[in-house]
Amino acid sequence: MKKSSRKVFLGIELVLLLILVSFLFLLFRDTEHKKTVAVIVNYSGHEKWNPVINGMKQAAEEENLHLIICNTDEIRNAAEERELIDEQFNEVDAFLIEPSPGEQTEGVLEDVRSKKPTLLISSPSGSIPCVSPDNYNMGVMLAEAIISRFNGRLDGKTIGLVKGATDIQGITDREEGFLDGIKNSGAAVSWRVQATYSDTETRTIITGQEAVDLMVVLETDALENVGSLSEEKALHGALVFGIGSSEKVLYDVDEEFIQEVVVPDGFSMGYQAVHMLGETLKYGTKSLRSETVNARLIRKEDLFKDENSSFIYSFER
């Protein structure tokens, strides 16, 4: 009986020891071996980044990485982006960056890339590896969706084109794709304007233009503004189409303030970017490369389809 009790006691001690070792292993793993990635994107608190950040966080957990998502407002140029990079440079092992507008940006990013693993997200800049949607193809997708809605022709239709607040390569590529897509459709672009990060200024710019049949918006912030103007019936009956990614944009599609929207797969974009950086930091031999994520055309009737449920769910913070 005593020997049996002693065996039970030793067994309990062994189990407790294993639990303690496992706990210490996990604690050591979480605090000592985590590499750190700094994420620098424009207006990082905007809900358009929710699916991207959700994807980043899942990949970071799988790769045992620590993410620093820098709190940013508008990043207007390379100098402001450089300042944000310098603030984090000695604290992190790699960077994930949305490039700022301007001709100096590529040089700044190439310099950082020469010192630490650096990957771009959302929009390309030069030859630096980037994880993004195919921005040109999203423009073509939007053009084809509009043409299809009007039975294959846009004869006599007038279009107002609204670009985003930042003149980065991704937005330029979307514009080029859209214009190529409608080239032989019979439509005419009556005007093009660039939005700002001031809602009041953007609304003034847009409502100051001549009336058009269709309004096409190429970026999330501007599309949210135009959706609100559509709700207020301030667009003289123009139908709104766009490229964007936020809960408000999807709400406006559901309410038909926006007719159709091309939505990039933000979750996959964030996941793939952080996963690739994790593999590079882990093995040191895996070179960073550009990757493209898919995009979906969303109409009101698509919002509650089973095949879109996980895609829509990724927009929740």
mmCIF file of C-alpha atoms in Angstrom:
data_model
loop_
_atom_site.group_PDB
_atom_site.id
_atom_site.type_symbol
_atom_site.label_atom_id
_atom_site.label_comp_id
_atom_site.label_asym_id
_atom_site.label_seq_id
_atom_site.Cartn_x
_atom_site.Cartn_y
_atom_site.Cartn_z
ATOM 1 C CA MET A 1 0.000 0.000 0.000
ATOM 2 C CA LYS A 2 2.835 2.369 0.864
ATOM 3 C CA LYS A 3 4.677 1.512 -2.357
ATOM 4 C CA SER A 4 1.489 2.158 -4.343
ATOM 5 C CA SER A 5 1.004 5.544 -2.675
ATOM 6 C CA ARG A 6 4.622 6.448 -3.338
ATOM 7 C CA LYS A 7 4.197 5.584 -7.028
ATOM 8 C CA VAL A 8 1.093 7.749 -7.228
ATOM 9 C CA PHE A 9 2.928 10.600 -5.521
ATOM 10 C CA LEU A 10 5.909 10.286 -7.893
ATOM 11 C CA GLY A 11 3.527 10.172 -10.839
ATOM 12 C CA ILE A 12 1.864 13.401 -9.718
ATOM 13 C CA GLU A 13 5.267 15.018 -9.244
ATOM 14 C CA LEU A 14 6.281 13.968 -12.768
ATOM 15 C CA VAL A 15 3.090 15.411 -14.272
ATOM 16 C CA LEU A 16 3.587 18.678 -12.390
ATOM 17 C CA LEU A 17 7.206 18.827 -13.533
ATOM 18 C CA LEU A 18 6.158 18.321 -17.153
ATOM 19 C CA ILE A 19 3.544 21.073 -16.809
ATOM 20 C CA LEU A 20 6.157 23.415 -15.327
ATOM 21 C CA VAL A 21 8.666 22.621 -18.095
ATOM 22 C CA SER A 22 5.974 23.198 -20.745
ATOM 23 C CA PHE A 23 5.002 26.495 -19.150
ATOM 24 C CA LEU A 24 8.594 27.667 -18.973
ATOM 25 C CA PHE A 25 9.134 26.626 -22.588
ATOM 26 C CA LEU A 26 6.128 28.628 -23.743
ATOM 27 C CA LEU A 27 7.134 31.603 -21.597
ATOM 28 C CA PHE A 28 10.681 31.504 -22.923
ATOM 29 C CA ARG A 29 9.392 31.093 -26.474
ATOM 30 C CA ASP A 30 7.053 34.077 -26.183
ATOM 31 C CA THR A 31 9.445 36.462 -24.469
ATOM 32 C CA GLU A 32 12.915 35.574 -25.684
ATOM 33 C CA HIS A 33 12.655 34.340 -29.242
ATOM 34 C CA LYS A 34 10.027 36.527 -30.866
ATOM 35 C CA LYS A 35 11.244 38.551 -33.792
ATOM 36 C CA THR A 36 9.537 41.912 -34.230
ATOM 37 C CA VAL A 37 7.957 43.382 -37.360
ATOM 38 C CA ALA A 38 6.986 47.053 -37.607
ATOM 39 C CA VAL A 39 3.904 47.801 -39.711
ATOM 40 C CA ILE A 40 3.733 51.315 -41.175
ATOM 41 C CA VAL A 41 0.616 52.171 -43.195
ATOM 42 C CA ASN A 42 -1.282 55.368 -43.884
ATOM 43 C CA TYR A 43 -4.008 56.110 -41.294
ATOM 44 C CA SER A 44 -3.450 52.801 -39.517
ATOM 45 C CA GLY A 45 -6.577 53.228 -37.377
ATOM 46 C CA HIS A 46 -8.950 53.336 -40.350
ATOM 47 C CA GLU A 47 -11.319 50.389 -40.496
ATOM 48 C CA LYS A 48 -10.215 49.601 -44.062
ATOM 49 C CA TRP A 49 -7.144 47.988 -42.455
ATOM 50 C CA ASN A 50 -9.232 45.676 -40.221
ATOM 51 C CA PRO A 51 -9.116 42.599 -42.499
ATOM 52 C CA VAL A 52 -5.451 43.233 -43.312
ATOM 53 C CA ILE A 53 -4.481 43.482 -39.642
ATOM 54 C CA ASN A 54 -6.590 40.430 -38.788
ATOM 55 C CA GLY A 55 -4.605 38.473 -41.367
ATOM 56 C CA MET A 56 -1.338 39.867 -40.038
ATOM 57 C CA LYS A 57 -2.189 38.834 -36.483
ATOM 58 C CA GLN A 58 -3.045 35.264 -37.453
ATOM 59 C CA ALA A 59 0.206 34.878 -39.375
ATOM 60 C CA ALA A 60 2.185 36.497 -36.541
ATOM 61 C CA GLU A 61 0.775 33.973 -34.072
ATOM 62 C CA GLU A 62 1.676 31.078 -36.357
ATOM 63 C CA GLU A 63 5.171 32.441 -37.020
ATOM 64 C CA ASN A 64 5.760 33.467 -33.373
ATOM 65 C CA LEU A 65 6.290 37.114 -34.309
ATOM 66 C CA HIS A 66 5.595 40.303 -32.417
ATOM 67 C CA LEU A 67 3.849 43.020 -34.458
ATOM 68 C CA ILE A 68 4.210 46.728 -33.835
ATOM 69 C CA ILE A 69 1.417 48.446 -35.752
ATOM 70 C CA CYS A 70 2.546 52.052 -35.738
ATOM 71 C CA ASN A 71 -0.119 54.617 -34.895
ATOM 72 C CA THR A 72 -0.201 56.913 -37.920
ATOM 73 C CA ASP A 73 -2.234 59.675 -39.505
ATOM 74 C CA GLU A 74 -1.624 60.858 -43.054
ATOM 75 C CA ILE A 75 1.874 60.015 -44.301
ATOM 76 C CA ARG A 76 2.315 62.725 -46.902
ATOM 77 C CA ASN A 77 5.802 62.086 -48.239
ATOM 78 C CA ALA A 78 9.031 60.099 -47.998
ATOM 79 C CA ALA A 79 10.442 62.331 -45.240
ATOM 80 C CA GLU A 80 7.515 61.590 -42.931
ATOM 81 C CA GLU A 81 7.728 57.876 -43.712
ATOM 82 C CA ARG A 82 11.478 57.919 -43.052
ATOM 83 C CA GLU A 83 10.856 59.497 -39.653
ATOM 84 C CA LEU A 84 8.451 56.701 -38.716
ATOM 85 C CA ILE A 85 10.945 54.086 -39.902
ATOM 86 C CA ASP A 86 13.787 55.655 -37.926
ATOM 87 C CA GLU A 87 11.683 55.647 -34.750
ATOM 88 C CA GLN A 88 11.382 51.854 -34.966
ATOM 89 C CA PHE A 89 14.628 50.927 -36.667
ATOM 90 C CA ASN A 90 16.616 49.795 -33.608
ATOM 91 C CA GLU A 91 13.650 48.018 -32.049
ATOM 92 C CA VAL A 92 12.554 45.720 -34.871
ATOM 93 C CA ASP A 93 13.858 42.973 -37.121
ATOM 94 C CA ALA A 94 11.813 43.707 -40.253
ATOM 95 C CA PHE A 95 9.433 46.221 -41.823
ATOM 96 C CA LEU A 96 6.074 45.945 -43.558
ATOM 97 C CA ILE A 97 5.298 49.279 -45.228
ATOM 98 C CA GLU A 98 2.669 50.946 -47.389
ATOM 99 C CA PRO A 99 4.709 53.350 -49.540
ATOM 100 C CA SER A 100 4.061 57.069 -49.239
ATOM 101 C CA PRO A 101 3.471 59.236 -52.323
ATOM 102 C CA GLY A 102 6.349 61.065 -53.979
ATOM 103 C CA GLU A 103 9.426 60.427 -56.086
ATOM 104 C CA GLN A 104 11.749 60.120 -53.068
ATOM 105 C CA THR A 105 9.908 57.179 -51.529
ATOM 106 C CA GLU A 106 11.577 54.416 -53.508
ATOM 107 C CA GLY A 107 15.046 55.615 -52.509
ATOM 108 C CA VAL A 108 14.111 55.678 -48.825
ATOM 109 C CA LEU A 109 12.630 52.187 -48.990
ATOM 110 C CA GLU A 110 15.583 50.782 -50.930
ATOM 111 C CA ASP A 111 17.907 52.111 -48.220
ATOM 112 C CA VAL A 112 15.874 50.444 -45.463
ATOM 113 C CA ARG A 113 15.657 47.252 -47.509
ATOM 114 C CA SER A 114 19.451 47.096 -47.736
ATOM 115 C CA LYS A 115 19.665 46.931 -43.931
ATOM 116 C CA LYS A 116 16.645 44.928 -42.790
ATOM 117 C CA PRO A 117 14.048 42.675 -44.459
ATOM 118 C CA THR A 118 11.447 45.031 -45.929
ATOM 119 C CA LEU A 119 8.221 44.160 -47.675
ATOM 120 C CA LEU A 120 5.634 46.535 -49.121
ATOM 121 C CA ILE A 121 1.894 46.098 -48.755
ATOM 122 C CA SER A 122 -1.115 47.295 -50.760
ATOM 123 C CA SER A 123 0.778 49.338 -53.369
ATOM 124 C CA PRO A 124 4.101 48.754 -55.155
ATOM 125 C CA SER A 125 7.075 51.097 -55.377
ATOM 126 C CA GLY A 126 9.794 50.308 -57.904
ATOM 127 C CA SER A 127 11.237 46.805 -57.708
ATOM 128 C CA ILE A 128 10.794 46.318 -53.949
ATOM 129 C CA PRO A 129 8.831 43.113 -53.183
ATOM 130 C CA CYS A 130 5.179 43.832 -52.471
ATOM 131 C CA VAL A 131 2.075 41.909 -51.411
ATOM 132 C CA SER A 132 -0.941 43.604 -52.965
ATOM 133 C CA PRO A 133 -4.009 43.073 -55.077
ATOM 134 C CA ASP A 134 -3.580 43.405 -58.825
ATOM 135 C CA ASN A 135 -4.583 47.060 -58.824
ATOM 136 C CA TYR A 136 -4.704 47.344 -62.612
ATOM 137 C CA ASN A 137 -6.927 44.268 -62.850
ATOM 138 C CA MET A 138 -9.277 45.647 -60.178
ATOM 139 C CA GLY A 139 -9.795 48.693 -62.386
ATOM 140 C CA VAL A 140 -10.574 46.419 -65.346
ATOM 141 C CA MET A 141 -12.946 44.326 -63.178
ATOM 142 C CA LEU A 142 -14.859 47.429 -62.186
ATOM 143 C CA ALA A 143 -15.132 48.617 -65.791
ATOM 144 C CA GLU A 144 -16.379 45.212 -66.941
ATOM 145 C CA ALA A 145 -18.955 45.074 -64.136
ATOM 146 C CA ILE A 146 -20.375 48.469 -65.080
ATOM 147 C CA ILE A 147 -20.499 47.597 -68.784
ATOM 148 C CA SER A 148 -22.219 44.296 -67.974
ATOM 149 C CA ARG A 149 -24.812 46.111 -65.877
ATOM 150 C CA PHE A 150 -25.804 48.144 -68.932
ATOM 151 C CA ASN A 151 -25.990 45.157 -71.283
ATOM 152 C CA GLY A 152 -22.554 45.507 -72.809
ATOM 153 C CA ARG A 153 -22.562 49.174 -73.873
ATOM 154 C CA LEU A 154 -22.279 52.571 -72.208
ATOM 155 C CA ASP A 155 -23.227 54.716 -75.189
ATOM 156 C CA GLY A 156 -23.955 58.271 -74.113
ATOM 157 C CA LYS A 157 -23.116 57.634 -70.447
ATOM 158 C CA THR A 158 -20.995 60.236 -68.664
ATOM 159 C CA ILE A 159 -18.570 59.308 -65.905
ATOM 160 C CA GLY A 160 -17.040 61.256 -63.033
ATOM 161 C CA LEU A 161 -13.809 59.668 -61.773
ATOM 162 C CA VAL A 162 -12.641 60.171 -58.180
ATOM 163 C CA LYS A 163 -9.105 59.175 -57.230
ATOM 164 C CA GLY A 164 -7.857 58.635 -53.691
ATOM 165 C CA ALA A 165 -6.232 61.223 -51.459
ATOM 166 C CA THR A 166 -2.752 59.832 -52.050
ATOM 167 C CA ASP A 167 -1.206 59.641 -55.484
ATOM 168 C CA ILE A 168 0.496 56.280 -55.030
ATOM 169 C CA GLN A 169 1.225 53.696 -57.712
ATOM 170 C CA GLY A 170 -1.623 51.397 -56.725
ATOM 171 C CA ILE A 171 -4.265 54.078 -57.327
ATOM 172 C CA THR A 172 -2.657 55.070 -60.617
ATOM 173 C CA ASP A 173 -2.758 51.420 -61.715
ATOM 174 C CA ARG A 174 -6.466 51.191 -60.825
ATOM 175 C CA GLU A 175 -7.207 54.291 -62.878
ATOM 176 C CA GLU A 176 -5.269 52.952 -65.846
ATOM 177 C CA GLY A 177 -7.087 49.609 -65.666
ATOM 178 C CA PHE A 178 -10.489 51.256 -65.463
ATOM 179 C CA LEU A 179 -9.831 53.608 -68.376
ATOM 180 C CA ASP A 180 -8.532 50.751 -70.509
ATOM 181 C CA GLY A 181 -11.609 48.730 -69.562
ATOM 182 C CA ILE A 182 -14.113 51.335 -70.788
ATOM 183 C CA LYS A 183 -12.092 52.432 -73.817
ATOM 184 C CA ASN A 184 -14.502 51.061 -76.437
ATOM 185 C CA SER A 185 -17.687 51.111 -74.381
ATOM 186 C CA GLY A 186 -19.153 54.371 -75.671
ATOM 187 C CA ALA A 187 -18.841 56.160 -72.312
ATOM 188 C CA ALA A 188 -17.117 59.507 -71.816
ATOM 189 C CA VAL A 189 -15.194 60.600 -68.721
ATOM 190 C CA SER A 190 -16.489 64.113 -68.028
ATOM 191 C CA TRP A 191 -14.096 64.908 -65.201
ATOM 192 C CA ARG A 192 -11.461 63.480 -62.867
ATOM 193 C CA VAL A 193 -10.745 64.761 -59.372
ATOM 194 C CA GLN A 194 -8.506 63.768 -56.481
ATOM 195 C CA ALA A 195 -10.028 63.410 -53.018
ATOM 196 C CA THR A 196 -8.400 64.668 -49.809
ATOM 197 C CA TYR A 197 -8.352 63.353 -46.254
ATOM 198 C CA SER A 198 -10.709 66.149 -45.274
ATOM 199 C CA ASP A 199 -14.280 64.915 -45.623
ATOM 200 C CA THR A 200 -15.527 68.480 -46.014
ATOM 201 C CA GLU A 201 -13.026 69.302 -48.767
ATOM 202 C CA THR A 202 -13.727 66.065 -50.633
ATOM 203 C CA ARG A 203 -17.476 66.631 -50.527
ATOM 204 C CA THR A 204 -17.029 70.193 -51.779
ATOM 205 C CA ILE A 205 -14.787 69.054 -54.640
ATOM 206 C CA ILE A 206 -17.219 66.350 -55.771
ATOM 207 C CA THR A 207 -20.466 68.294 -55.450
ATOM 208 C CA GLY A 208 -18.850 71.166 -57.347
ATOM 209 C CA GLN A 209 -18.534 69.054 -60.509
ATOM 210 C CA GLU A 210 -21.086 68.841 -63.300
ATOM 211 C CA ALA A 211 -23.727 66.140 -63.082
ATOM 212 C CA VAL A 212 -22.821 62.724 -64.519
ATOM 213 C CA ASP A 213 -24.598 59.415 -64.995
ATOM 214 C CA LEU A 214 -21.997 57.281 -63.238
ATOM 215 C CA MET A 215 -19.519 58.079 -60.487
ATOM 216 C CA VAL A 216 -16.488 55.818 -60.185
ATOM 217 C CA VAL A 217 -14.327 55.981 -57.057
ATOM 218 C CA LEU A 218 -10.939 54.264 -56.809
ATOM 219 C CA GLU A 219 -10.120 54.287 -53.077
ATOM 220 C CA THR A 220 -11.848 53.429 -49.807
ATOM 221 C CA ASP A 221 -11.851 56.808 -47.999
ATOM 222 C CA ALA A 222 -13.192 58.650 -51.032
ATOM 223 C CA LEU A 223 -15.740 55.896 -51.688
ATOM 224 C CA GLU A 224 -17.078 56.225 -48.140
ATOM 225 C CA ASN A 225 -17.539 59.956 -48.729
ATOM 226 C CA VAL A 226 -19.267 59.458 -52.058
ATOM 227 C CA GLY A 227 -21.489 56.776 -50.521
ATOM 228 C CA SER A 228 -22.626 59.299 -47.917
ATOM 229 C CA LEU A 229 -23.335 61.864 -50.644
ATOM 230 C CA SER A 230 -25.373 59.231 -52.478
ATOM 231 C CA GLU A 231 -27.355 58.563 -49.305
ATOM 232 C CA GLU A 232 -28.040 62.303 -49.035
ATOM 233 C CA LYS A 233 -29.146 62.372 -52.701
ATOM 234 C CA ALA A 234 -26.484 64.990 -53.417
ATOM 235 C CA LEU A 235 -25.144 63.394 -56.625
ATOM 236 C CA HIS A 236 -27.958 64.390 -59.010
ATOM 237 C CA GLY A 237 -28.954 60.753 -59.473
ATOM 238 C CA ALA A 238 -25.498 59.422 -60.380
ATOM 239 C CA LEU A 239 -25.000 55.710 -59.749
ATOM 240 C CA VAL A 240 -21.906 54.981 -57.658
ATOM 241 C CA PHE A 241 -19.362 52.228 -58.315
ATOM 242 C CA GLY A 242 -15.948 51.803 -56.767
ATOM 243 C CA ILE A 243 -12.974 49.969 -55.359
ATOM 244 C CA GLY A 244 -12.812 49.867 -51.582
ATOM 245 C CA SER A 245 -12.623 47.857 -48.415
ATOM 246 C CA SER A 246 -14.467 48.776 -45.220
ATOM 247 C CA GLU A 247 -17.599 47.924 -43.268
ATOM 248 C CA LYS A 248 -19.119 51.267 -44.261
ATOM 249 C CA VAL A 249 -18.561 50.548 -47.938
ATOM 250 C CA LEU A 250 -20.302 47.174 -47.556
ATOM 251 C CA TYR A 251 -23.141 48.849 -45.639
ATOM 252 C CA ASP A 252 -23.566 51.335 -48.483
ATOM 253 C CA VAL A 253 -23.699 48.459 -50.973
ATOM 254 C CA ASP A 254 -26.382 46.779 -48.862
ATOM 255 C CA GLU A 255 -28.377 50.031 -48.827
ATOM 256 C CA GLU A 256 -27.700 50.529 -52.575
ATOM 257 C CA PHE A 257 -26.014 53.876 -52.082
ATOM 258 C CA ILE A 258 -23.150 52.107 -53.875
ATOM 259 C CA GLN A 259 -24.183 49.763 -56.684
ATOM 260 C CA GLU A 260 -21.131 47.526 -56.982
ATOM 261 C CA VAL A 261 -17.687 47.454 -55.410
ATOM 262 C CA VAL A 262 -14.467 45.581 -56.112
ATOM 263 C CA VAL A 263 -13.011 44.488 -52.769
ATOM 264 C CA PRO A 264 -9.417 43.242 -52.377
ATOM 265 C CA ASP A 265 -8.823 40.253 -50.108
ATOM 266 C CA GLY A 266 -7.249 42.209 -47.262
ATOM 267 C CA PHE A 267 -7.037 39.244 -44.888
ATOM 268 C CA SER A 268 -4.944 37.241 -47.359
ATOM 269 C CA MET A 269 -2.811 40.294 -48.076
ATOM 270 C CA GLY A 270 -1.930 40.765 -44.404
ATOM 271 C CA TYR A 271 -1.520 37.045 -43.764
ATOM 272 C CA GLN A 272 0.757 36.390 -46.731
ATOM 273 C CA ALA A 273 2.947 39.420 -46.009
ATOM 274 C CA VAL A 274 3.620 38.559 -42.366
ATOM 275 C CA HIS A 275 3.984 34.843 -43.130
ATOM 276 C CA MET A 276 6.639 35.613 -45.745
ATOM 277 C CA LEU A 277 8.547 37.897 -43.374
ATOM 278 C CA GLY A 278 8.344 35.238 -40.666
ATOM 279 C CA GLU A 279 9.834 32.603 -42.960
ATOM 280 C CA THR A 280 12.580 35.002 -44.009
ATOM 281 C CA LEU A 281 13.472 35.863 -40.415
ATOM 282 C CA LYS A 282 13.335 32.220 -39.385
ATOM 283 C CA TYR A 283 15.495 30.679 -42.089
ATOM 284 C CA GLY A 284 17.406 33.645 -43.481
ATOM 285 C CA THR A 285 17.585 32.115 -46.946
ATOM 286 C CA LYS A 286 14.030 32.591 -48.179
ATOM 287 C CA SER A 287 14.085 35.671 -50.399
ATOM 288 C CA LEU A 288 11.179 38.063 -50.273
ATOM 289 C CA ARG A 289 9.112 38.207 -53.438
ATOM 290 C CA SER A 290 6.052 39.997 -54.764
ATOM 291 C CA GLU A 291 2.720 38.224 -54.409
ATOM 292 C CA THR A 292 -0.751 39.121 -55.640
ATOM 293 C CA VAL A 293 -3.999 38.525 -53.741
ATOM 294 C CA ASN A 294 -7.440 38.173 -55.251
ATOM 295 C CA ALA A 295 -10.295 40.649 -55.298
ATOM 296 C CA ARG A 296 -14.065 40.107 -55.413
ATOM 297 C CA LEU A 297 -16.889 41.984 -57.056
ATOM 298 C CA ILE A 298 -19.592 42.544 -54.447
ATOM 299 C CA ARG A 299 -23.204 43.531 -55.144
ATOM 300 C CA LYS A 300 -26.076 43.723 -52.676
ATOM 301 C CA GLU A 301 -27.179 40.187 -53.501
ATOM 302 C CA ASP A 302 -23.668 38.855 -52.816
ATOM 303 C CA LEU A 303 -23.379 40.095 -49.238
ATOM 304 C CA PHE A 304 -25.132 37.185 -47.563
ATOM 305 C CA LYS A 305 -24.035 34.329 -49.780
ATOM 306 C CA ASP A 306 -22.386 31.452 -47.904
ATOM 307 C CA GLU A 307 -19.244 31.620 -50.048
ATOM 308 C CA ASN A 308 -18.699 35.236 -48.946
ATOM 309 C CA SER A 309 -19.358 34.801 -45.215
ATOM 310 C CA SER A 310 -15.741 34.360 -44.081
ATOM 311 C CA PHE A 311 -14.641 37.118 -46.464
ATOM 312 C CA ILE A 312 -17.178 39.564 -44.984
ATOM 313 C CA TYR A 313 -16.419 38.417 -41.424
ATOM 314 C CA SER A 314 -12.758 39.413 -41.856
ATOM 315 C CA PHE A 315 -13.823 43.073 -41.825
ATOM 316 C CA GLU A 316 -14.690 42.914 -38.126
ATOM 317 C CA ARG A 317 -11.978 44.157 -35.781
#
